[in-house]
Short mmCIF file of C-alpha atoms in Angstrom, two decimals:
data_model
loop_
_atom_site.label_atom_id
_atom_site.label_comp_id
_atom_site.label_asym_id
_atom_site.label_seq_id
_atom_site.Cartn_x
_atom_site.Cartn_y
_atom_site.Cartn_z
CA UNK N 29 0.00 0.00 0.00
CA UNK N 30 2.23 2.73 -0.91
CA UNK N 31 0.11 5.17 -2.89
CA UNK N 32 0.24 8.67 -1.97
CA UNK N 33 -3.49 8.84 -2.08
CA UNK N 34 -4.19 7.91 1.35
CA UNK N 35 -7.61 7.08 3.61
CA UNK N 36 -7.10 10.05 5.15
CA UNK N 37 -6.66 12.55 1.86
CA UNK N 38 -9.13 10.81 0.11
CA UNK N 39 -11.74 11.25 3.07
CA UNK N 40 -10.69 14.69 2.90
CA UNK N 41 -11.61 15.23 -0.83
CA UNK N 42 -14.56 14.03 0.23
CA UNK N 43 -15.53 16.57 2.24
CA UNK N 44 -14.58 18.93 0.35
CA UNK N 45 -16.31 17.29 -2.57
CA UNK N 46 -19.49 18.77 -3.99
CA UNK N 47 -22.60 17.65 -1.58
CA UNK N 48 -23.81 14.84 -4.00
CA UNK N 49 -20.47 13.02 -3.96
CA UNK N 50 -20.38 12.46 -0.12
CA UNK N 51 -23.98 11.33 0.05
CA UNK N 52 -23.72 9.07 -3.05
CA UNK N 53 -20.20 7.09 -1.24
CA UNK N 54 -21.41 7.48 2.35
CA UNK N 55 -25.40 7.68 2.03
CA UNK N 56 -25.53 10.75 3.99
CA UNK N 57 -24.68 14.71 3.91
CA UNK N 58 -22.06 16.23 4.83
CA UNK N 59 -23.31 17.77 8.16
CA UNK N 60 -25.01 14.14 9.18
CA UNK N 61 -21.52 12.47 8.81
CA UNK N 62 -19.96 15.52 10.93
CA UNK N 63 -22.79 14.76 13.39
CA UNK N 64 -22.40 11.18 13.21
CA UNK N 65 -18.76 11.42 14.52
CA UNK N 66 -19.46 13.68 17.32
CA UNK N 67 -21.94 11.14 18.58
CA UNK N 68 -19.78 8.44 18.26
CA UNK N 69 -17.19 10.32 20.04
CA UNK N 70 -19.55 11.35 22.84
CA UNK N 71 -21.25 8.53 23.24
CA UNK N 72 -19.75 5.59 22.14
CA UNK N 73 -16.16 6.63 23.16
CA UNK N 74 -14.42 6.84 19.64
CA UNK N 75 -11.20 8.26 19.57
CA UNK N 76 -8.22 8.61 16.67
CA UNK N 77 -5.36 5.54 16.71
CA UNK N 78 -2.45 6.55 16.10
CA UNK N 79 -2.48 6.78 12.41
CA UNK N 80 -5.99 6.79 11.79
CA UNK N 81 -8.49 9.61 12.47
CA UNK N 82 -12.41 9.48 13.38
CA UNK N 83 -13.94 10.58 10.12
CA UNK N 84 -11.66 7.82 8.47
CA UNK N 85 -12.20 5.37 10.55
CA UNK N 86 -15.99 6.03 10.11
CA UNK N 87 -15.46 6.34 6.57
CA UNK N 88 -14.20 3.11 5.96
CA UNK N 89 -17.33 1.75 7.86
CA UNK N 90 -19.96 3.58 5.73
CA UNK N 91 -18.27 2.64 2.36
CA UNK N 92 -18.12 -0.78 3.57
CA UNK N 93 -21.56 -0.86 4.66
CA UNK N 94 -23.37 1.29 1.93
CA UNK N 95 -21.37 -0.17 -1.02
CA UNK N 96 -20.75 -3.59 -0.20
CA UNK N 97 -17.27 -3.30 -0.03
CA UNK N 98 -15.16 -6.57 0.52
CA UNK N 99 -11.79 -6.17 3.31
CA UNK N 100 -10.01 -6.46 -0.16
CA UNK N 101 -11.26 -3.18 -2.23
CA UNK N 102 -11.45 -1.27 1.05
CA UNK N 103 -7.46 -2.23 2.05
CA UNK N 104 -7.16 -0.53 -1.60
CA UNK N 105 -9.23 2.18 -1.09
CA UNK N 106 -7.57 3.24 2.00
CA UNK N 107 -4.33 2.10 1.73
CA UNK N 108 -4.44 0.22 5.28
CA UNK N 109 -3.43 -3.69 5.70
CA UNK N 110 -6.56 -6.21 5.83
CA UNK N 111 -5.85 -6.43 9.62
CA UNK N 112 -6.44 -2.64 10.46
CA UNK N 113 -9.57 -2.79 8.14
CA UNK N 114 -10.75 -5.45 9.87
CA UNK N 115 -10.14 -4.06 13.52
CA UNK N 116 -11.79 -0.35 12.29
CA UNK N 117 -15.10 -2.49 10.72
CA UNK N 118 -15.52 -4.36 14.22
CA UNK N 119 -14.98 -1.29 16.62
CA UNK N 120 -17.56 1.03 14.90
CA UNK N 121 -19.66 -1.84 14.24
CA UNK N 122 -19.54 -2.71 18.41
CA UNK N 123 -20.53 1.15 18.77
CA UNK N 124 -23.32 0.81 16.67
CA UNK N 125 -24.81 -1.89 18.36
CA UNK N 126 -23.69 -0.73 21.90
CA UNK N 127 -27.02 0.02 23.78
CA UNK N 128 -26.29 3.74 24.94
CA UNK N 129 -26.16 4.13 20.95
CA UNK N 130 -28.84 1.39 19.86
CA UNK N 131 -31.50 1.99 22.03
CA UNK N 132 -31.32 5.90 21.82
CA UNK N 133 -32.43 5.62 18.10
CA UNK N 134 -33.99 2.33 17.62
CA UNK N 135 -36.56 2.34 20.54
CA UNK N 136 -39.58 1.23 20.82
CA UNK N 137 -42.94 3.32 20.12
CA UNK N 138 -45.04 5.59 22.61
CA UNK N 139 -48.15 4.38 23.56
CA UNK N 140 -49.96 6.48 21.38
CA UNK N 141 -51.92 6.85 17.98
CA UNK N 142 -48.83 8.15 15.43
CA UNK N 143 -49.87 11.98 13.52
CA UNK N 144 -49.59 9.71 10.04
CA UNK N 145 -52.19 7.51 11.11
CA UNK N 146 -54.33 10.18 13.36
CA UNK N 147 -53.88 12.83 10.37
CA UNK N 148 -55.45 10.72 7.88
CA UNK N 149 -59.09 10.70 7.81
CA UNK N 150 -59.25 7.11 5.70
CA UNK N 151 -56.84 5.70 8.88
CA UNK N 152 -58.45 7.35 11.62
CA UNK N 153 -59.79 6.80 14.26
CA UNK N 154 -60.36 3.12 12.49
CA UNK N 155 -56.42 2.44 13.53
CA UNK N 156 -56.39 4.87 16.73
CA UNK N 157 -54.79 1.77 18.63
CA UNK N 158 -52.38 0.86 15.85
CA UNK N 159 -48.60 1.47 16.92
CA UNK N 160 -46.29 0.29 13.75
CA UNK N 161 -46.22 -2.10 11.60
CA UNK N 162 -44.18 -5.33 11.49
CA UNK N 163 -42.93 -7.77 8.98
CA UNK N 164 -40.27 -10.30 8.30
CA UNK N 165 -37.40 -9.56 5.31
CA UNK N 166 -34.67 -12.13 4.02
CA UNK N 167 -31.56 -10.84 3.74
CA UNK N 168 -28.66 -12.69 2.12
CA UNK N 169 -26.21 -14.33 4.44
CA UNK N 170 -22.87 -16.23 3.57
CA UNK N 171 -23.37 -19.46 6.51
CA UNK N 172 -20.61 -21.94 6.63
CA UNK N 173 -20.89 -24.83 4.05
CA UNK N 174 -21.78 -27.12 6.91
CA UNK N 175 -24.71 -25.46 8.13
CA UNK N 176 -26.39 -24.22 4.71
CA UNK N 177 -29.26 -26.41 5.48
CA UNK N 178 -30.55 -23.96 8.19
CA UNK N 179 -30.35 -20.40 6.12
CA UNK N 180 -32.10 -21.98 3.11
CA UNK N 181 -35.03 -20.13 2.76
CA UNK N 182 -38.01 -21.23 0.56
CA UNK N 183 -37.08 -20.04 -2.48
CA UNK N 184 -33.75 -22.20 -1.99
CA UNK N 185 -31.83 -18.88 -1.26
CA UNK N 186 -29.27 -18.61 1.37
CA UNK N 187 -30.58 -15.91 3.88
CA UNK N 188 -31.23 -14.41 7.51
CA UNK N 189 -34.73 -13.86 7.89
CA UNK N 190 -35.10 -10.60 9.74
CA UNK N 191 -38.07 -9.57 11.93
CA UNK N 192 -38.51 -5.66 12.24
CA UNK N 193 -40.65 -3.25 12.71
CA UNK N 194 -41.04 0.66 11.71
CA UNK N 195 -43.11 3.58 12.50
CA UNK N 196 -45.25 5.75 10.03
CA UNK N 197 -41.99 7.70 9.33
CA UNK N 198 -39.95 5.18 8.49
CA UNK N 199 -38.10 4.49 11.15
CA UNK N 200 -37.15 1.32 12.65
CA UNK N 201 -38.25 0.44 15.83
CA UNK N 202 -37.79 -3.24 16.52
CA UNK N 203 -34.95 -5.28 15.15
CA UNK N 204 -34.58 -8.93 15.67
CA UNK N 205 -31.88 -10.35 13.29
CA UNK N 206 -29.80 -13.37 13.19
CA UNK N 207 -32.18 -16.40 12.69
CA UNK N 208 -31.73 -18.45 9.78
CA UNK N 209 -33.90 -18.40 6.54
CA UNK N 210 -35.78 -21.56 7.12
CA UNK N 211 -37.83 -19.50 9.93
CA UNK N 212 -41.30 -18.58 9.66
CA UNK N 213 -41.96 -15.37 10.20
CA UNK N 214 -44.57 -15.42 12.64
CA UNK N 215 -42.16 -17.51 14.78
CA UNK N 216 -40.17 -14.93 14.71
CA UNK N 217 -42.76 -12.84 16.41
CA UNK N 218 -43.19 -15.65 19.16
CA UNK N 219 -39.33 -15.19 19.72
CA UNK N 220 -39.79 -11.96 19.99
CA UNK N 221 -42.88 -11.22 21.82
CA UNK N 222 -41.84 -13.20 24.68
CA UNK N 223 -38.61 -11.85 24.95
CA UNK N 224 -38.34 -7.78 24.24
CA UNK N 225 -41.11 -6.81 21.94
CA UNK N 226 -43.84 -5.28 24.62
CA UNK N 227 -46.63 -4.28 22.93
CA UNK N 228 -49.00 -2.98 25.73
CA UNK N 229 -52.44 -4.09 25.83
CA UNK N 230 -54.72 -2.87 23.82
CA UNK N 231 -52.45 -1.70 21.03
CA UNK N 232 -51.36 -3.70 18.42
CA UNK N 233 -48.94 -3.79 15.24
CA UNK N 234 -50.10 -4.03 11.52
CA UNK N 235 -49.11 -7.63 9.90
CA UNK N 236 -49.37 -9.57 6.61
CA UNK N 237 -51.38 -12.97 6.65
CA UNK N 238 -48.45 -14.83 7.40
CA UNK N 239 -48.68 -13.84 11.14
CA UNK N 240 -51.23 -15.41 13.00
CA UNK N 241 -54.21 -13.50 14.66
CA UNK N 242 -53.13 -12.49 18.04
CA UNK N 243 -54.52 -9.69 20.55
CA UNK N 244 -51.00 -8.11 19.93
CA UNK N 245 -51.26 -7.70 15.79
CA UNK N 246 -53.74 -6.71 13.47
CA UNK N 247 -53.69 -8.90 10.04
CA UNK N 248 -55.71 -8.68 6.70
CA UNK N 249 -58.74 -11.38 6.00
CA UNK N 250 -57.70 -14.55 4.11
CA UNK N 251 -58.97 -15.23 1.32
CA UNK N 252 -59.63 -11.23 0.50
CA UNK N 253 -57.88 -8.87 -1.72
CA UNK N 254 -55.28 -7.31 -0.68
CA UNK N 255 -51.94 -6.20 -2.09
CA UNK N 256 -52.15 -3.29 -3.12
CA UNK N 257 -50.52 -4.41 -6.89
CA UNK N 258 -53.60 -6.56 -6.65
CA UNK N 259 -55.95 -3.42 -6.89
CA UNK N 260 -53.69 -1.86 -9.30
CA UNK N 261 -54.51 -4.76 -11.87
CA UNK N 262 -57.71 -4.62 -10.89
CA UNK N 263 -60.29 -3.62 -13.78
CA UNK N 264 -59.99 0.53 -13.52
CA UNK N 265 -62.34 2.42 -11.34
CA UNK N 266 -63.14 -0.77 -9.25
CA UNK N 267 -63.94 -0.21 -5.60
CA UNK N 268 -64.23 -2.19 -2.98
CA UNK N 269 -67.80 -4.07 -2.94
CA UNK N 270 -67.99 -4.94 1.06
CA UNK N 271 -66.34 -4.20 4.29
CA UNK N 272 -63.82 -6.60 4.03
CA UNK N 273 -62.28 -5.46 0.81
CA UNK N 274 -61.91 -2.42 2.17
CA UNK N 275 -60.29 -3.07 5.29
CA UNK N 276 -57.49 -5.56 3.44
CA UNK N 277 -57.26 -2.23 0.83
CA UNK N 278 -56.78 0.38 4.05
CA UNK N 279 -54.48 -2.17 6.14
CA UNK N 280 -52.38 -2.69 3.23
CA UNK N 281 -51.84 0.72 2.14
CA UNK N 282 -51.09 1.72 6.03
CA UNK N 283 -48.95 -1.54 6.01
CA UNK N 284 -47.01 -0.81 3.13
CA UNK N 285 -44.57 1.74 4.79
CA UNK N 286 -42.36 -1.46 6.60
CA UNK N 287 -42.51 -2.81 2.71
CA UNK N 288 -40.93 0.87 1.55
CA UNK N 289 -38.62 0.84 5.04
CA UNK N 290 -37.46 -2.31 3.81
CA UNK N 291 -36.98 -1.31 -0.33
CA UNK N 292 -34.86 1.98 1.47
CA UNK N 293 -32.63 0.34 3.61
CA UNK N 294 -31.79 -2.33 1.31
CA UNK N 295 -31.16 0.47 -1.15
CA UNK N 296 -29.03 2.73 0.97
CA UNK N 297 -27.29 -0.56 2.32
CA UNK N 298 -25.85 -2.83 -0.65
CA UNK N 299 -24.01 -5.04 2.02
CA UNK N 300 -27.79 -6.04 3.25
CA UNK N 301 -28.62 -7.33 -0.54
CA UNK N 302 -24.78 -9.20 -1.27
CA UNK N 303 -23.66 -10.84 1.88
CA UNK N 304 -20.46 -10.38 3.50
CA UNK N 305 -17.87 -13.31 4.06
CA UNK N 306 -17.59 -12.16 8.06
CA UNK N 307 -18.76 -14.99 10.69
CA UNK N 308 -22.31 -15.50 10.55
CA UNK N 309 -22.44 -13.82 14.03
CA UNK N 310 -21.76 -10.39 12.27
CA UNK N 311 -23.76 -10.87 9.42
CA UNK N 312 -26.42 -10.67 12.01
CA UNK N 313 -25.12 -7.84 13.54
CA UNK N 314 -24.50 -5.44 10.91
CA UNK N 315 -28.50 -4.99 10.09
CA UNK N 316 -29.19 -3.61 13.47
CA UNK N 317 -25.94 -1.21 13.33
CA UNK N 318 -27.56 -0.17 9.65
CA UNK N 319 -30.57 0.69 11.20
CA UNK N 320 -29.32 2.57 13.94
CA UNK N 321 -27.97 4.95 10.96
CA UNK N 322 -31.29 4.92 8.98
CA UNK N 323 -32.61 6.36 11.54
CA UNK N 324 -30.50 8.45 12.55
CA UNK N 325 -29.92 9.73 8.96
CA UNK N 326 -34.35 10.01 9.40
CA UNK N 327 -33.89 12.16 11.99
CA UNK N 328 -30.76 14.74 11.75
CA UNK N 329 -31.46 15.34 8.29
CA UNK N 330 -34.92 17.14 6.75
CA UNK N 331 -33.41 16.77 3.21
CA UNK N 332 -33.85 12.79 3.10
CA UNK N 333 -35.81 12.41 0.82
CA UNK N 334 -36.67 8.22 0.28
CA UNK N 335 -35.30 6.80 -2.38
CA UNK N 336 -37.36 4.72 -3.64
CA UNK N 337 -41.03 3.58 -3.45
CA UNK N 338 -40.40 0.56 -3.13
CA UNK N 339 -42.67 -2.27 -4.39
CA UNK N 340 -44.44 -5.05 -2.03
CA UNK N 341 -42.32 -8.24 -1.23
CA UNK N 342 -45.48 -9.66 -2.28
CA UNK N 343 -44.91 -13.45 -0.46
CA UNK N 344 -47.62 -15.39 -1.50
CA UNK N 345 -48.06 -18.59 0.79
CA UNK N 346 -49.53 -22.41 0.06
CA UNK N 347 -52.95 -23.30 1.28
CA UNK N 348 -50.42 -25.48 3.30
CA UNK N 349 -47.97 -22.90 4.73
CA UNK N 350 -51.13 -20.30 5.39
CA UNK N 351 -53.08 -22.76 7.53
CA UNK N 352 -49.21 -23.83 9.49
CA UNK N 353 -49.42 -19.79 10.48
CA UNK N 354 -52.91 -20.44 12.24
CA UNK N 355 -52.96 -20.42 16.27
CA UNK N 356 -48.78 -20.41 16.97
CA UNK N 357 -49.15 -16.64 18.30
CA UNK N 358 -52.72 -16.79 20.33
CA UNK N 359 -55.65 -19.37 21.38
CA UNK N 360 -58.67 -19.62 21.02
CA UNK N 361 -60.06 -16.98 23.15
CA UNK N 362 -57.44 -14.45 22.03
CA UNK N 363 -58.27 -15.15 17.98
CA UNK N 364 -62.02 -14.78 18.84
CA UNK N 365 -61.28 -11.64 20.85
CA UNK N 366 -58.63 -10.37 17.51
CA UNK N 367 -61.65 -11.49 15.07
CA UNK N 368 -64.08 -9.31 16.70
CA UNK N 369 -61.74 -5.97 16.59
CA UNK N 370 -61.05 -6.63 13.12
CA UNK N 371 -64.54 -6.93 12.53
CA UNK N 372 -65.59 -3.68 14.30
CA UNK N 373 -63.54 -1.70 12.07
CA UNK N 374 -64.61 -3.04 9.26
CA UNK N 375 -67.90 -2.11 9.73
CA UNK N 376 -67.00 1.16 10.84
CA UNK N 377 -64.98 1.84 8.08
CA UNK N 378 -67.88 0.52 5.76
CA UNK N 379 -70.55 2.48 7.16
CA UNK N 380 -68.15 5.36 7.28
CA UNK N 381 -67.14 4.94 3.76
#
């Protein structure tokens, strides 16, 4: 590594660069990334080595984690042995996930109706109790060759399947990564829910029909339309003909911000979408560091501006697969009790609409 064109002076250039350079190689703004390493400093306890600075060191991170860069093209890029690359990767990736850091920007919800949902007269009050909404995303992991078995998913690919949930403004709120593709995603939420996912009582999350009916979420009705590229094939000018079309139409369209959370972050994050070759271990622990920086790129910065729309992971389940989803979340009482909310507002939203 003997180029003259260090980490540090290309950093440097960097900042110095016109604003749409440092936001296309880091995925943020200049004055986010500035911010970013004063609360790492603060907080999490960064400090310069003695050859490398902050903003490098946090430099090499982003680049690794926004573009997908391998230990190899960033030893290049920065001119550093694949040791030092290595060690500057792990430490900001143990800040990240420290929970002074974590839990300050990936936190659960208040207990109370969010302005997107309360602001929106074909949401409210129908979803007054609604808190998020909460779905499962695969995410390609690199296992060893000895357990493959575990991360195949159902569509044969090798992946983590991620439980998380957002907020209305697209940011995360819940992050459970690290169990293998072969998972179902509403035992994910059993995981979860019995370990550090309280959802108080009365409130509830917004789910796809691959969650089971439970006092805790609120899913779509079988059988019903629903996606919403289902009702954009439709025949033109179509509208719902009863109460339970238009309840799957509302719930999806309110549903469908964790579907563009997920179509951002795998966008602004290209190591989500191609793997890494570290230990399976930090596979799973680089999503929740990424989201830690979605939202905290959500919140520092009133110029960012999503991406993308993204399209629905529309995952379309076997008569087999749908009826395995039934009961694993609540019993008997509990799905009668979920029935009749879903019920009552879908009736009120029919007699409203």
């Amino acid at each position: 590594h003997t180029s003259i064109r260090t980490g540090a002076v290309w950093v440097e250039e960097l900042l110095q660069a016109p604003p749409s350079r440092i936001r296309e190689t880091l995925g943020m703004h200049k004055h986010v990334f500035i911010r970013l390493c004063t609360m790492l400093c603060t907080v999490g306890g960064l400090r310069p080595t003695r050859f490398i600075g902050v903003t490098e060191q946090l430099a090499l991170f982003l680049v690794a984690v926004r573009k997908g860069e391998s230990n190899r093209g960033l030893q290049e890029l920065f001119q550093r042995s694949g040791d030092t690359v290595s060690q500057i990767f792990h430490r900001i990736l143990r800040l990240f996930t420290m929970p002074a850091i974590y839990n300050a920007y990936v936190r659960l919800p208040e207990n109370q109706t969010p302005p997107e949902l309360e602001l929106d007269p074909k949401m409210h009050p129908f979803f007054k109790d609604c808190l998020a909404a909460i779905d499962g995303s695969h995410i390609t992991a690199i296992p060893p060759t000895e357990e493959r078995a575990r991360f195949r998913n159902r569509k044969g690919q090798l992946s983590l399947n991620v439980l998380a949930a957002c907020t209305f403004d697209m940011r995360f709120c819940y992050i459970l990564s690290g169990w293998e593709g072969s998972i179902a995603d509403c035992t994910l939420f059993d995981q979860a829910h019995g370990h550090d996912l309280a959802i108080p009582e009365g409130k509830y999350y917004l789910a796809d029909a691959g969650f089971s009916h439970c006092d805790a979420l609120l899913v779509p009705y079988r059988g019903v339309r629903y996606h919403l590229r289902e009702w954009a094939l439709a025949q033109s000018g179509r509208r719902p003909a009863n109460a339970k079309e238009l309840f799957n139409l509302r719930h999806s369209q309110a549903r469908n911000v964790i579907e563009r959370a997920f179509g951002i972050f795998k966008k602004r994050f290209r190591i989500i979408q191609h793997g890494s070759e570290y230990p399976i271990a930090t596979q799973a622990q680089i999503v929740p560091a990424c989201a830690v920086i979605h939202n905290f790129i959500r919140t520092h910065d009133a110029e960012d501006i999503p991406e993308l729309d993204a399209e629905e992971e529309v995952d379309l389940l076997t008569p087999r697969e749908v009826e395995g989803t039934r009961g694993r979340s609540a019993d008997r009482g509990a799905l009668a009790r979920a029935n009749r909310r879903r019920d009552t507002i879908a009736d009120a939203m029919w007699a409203s609409y």
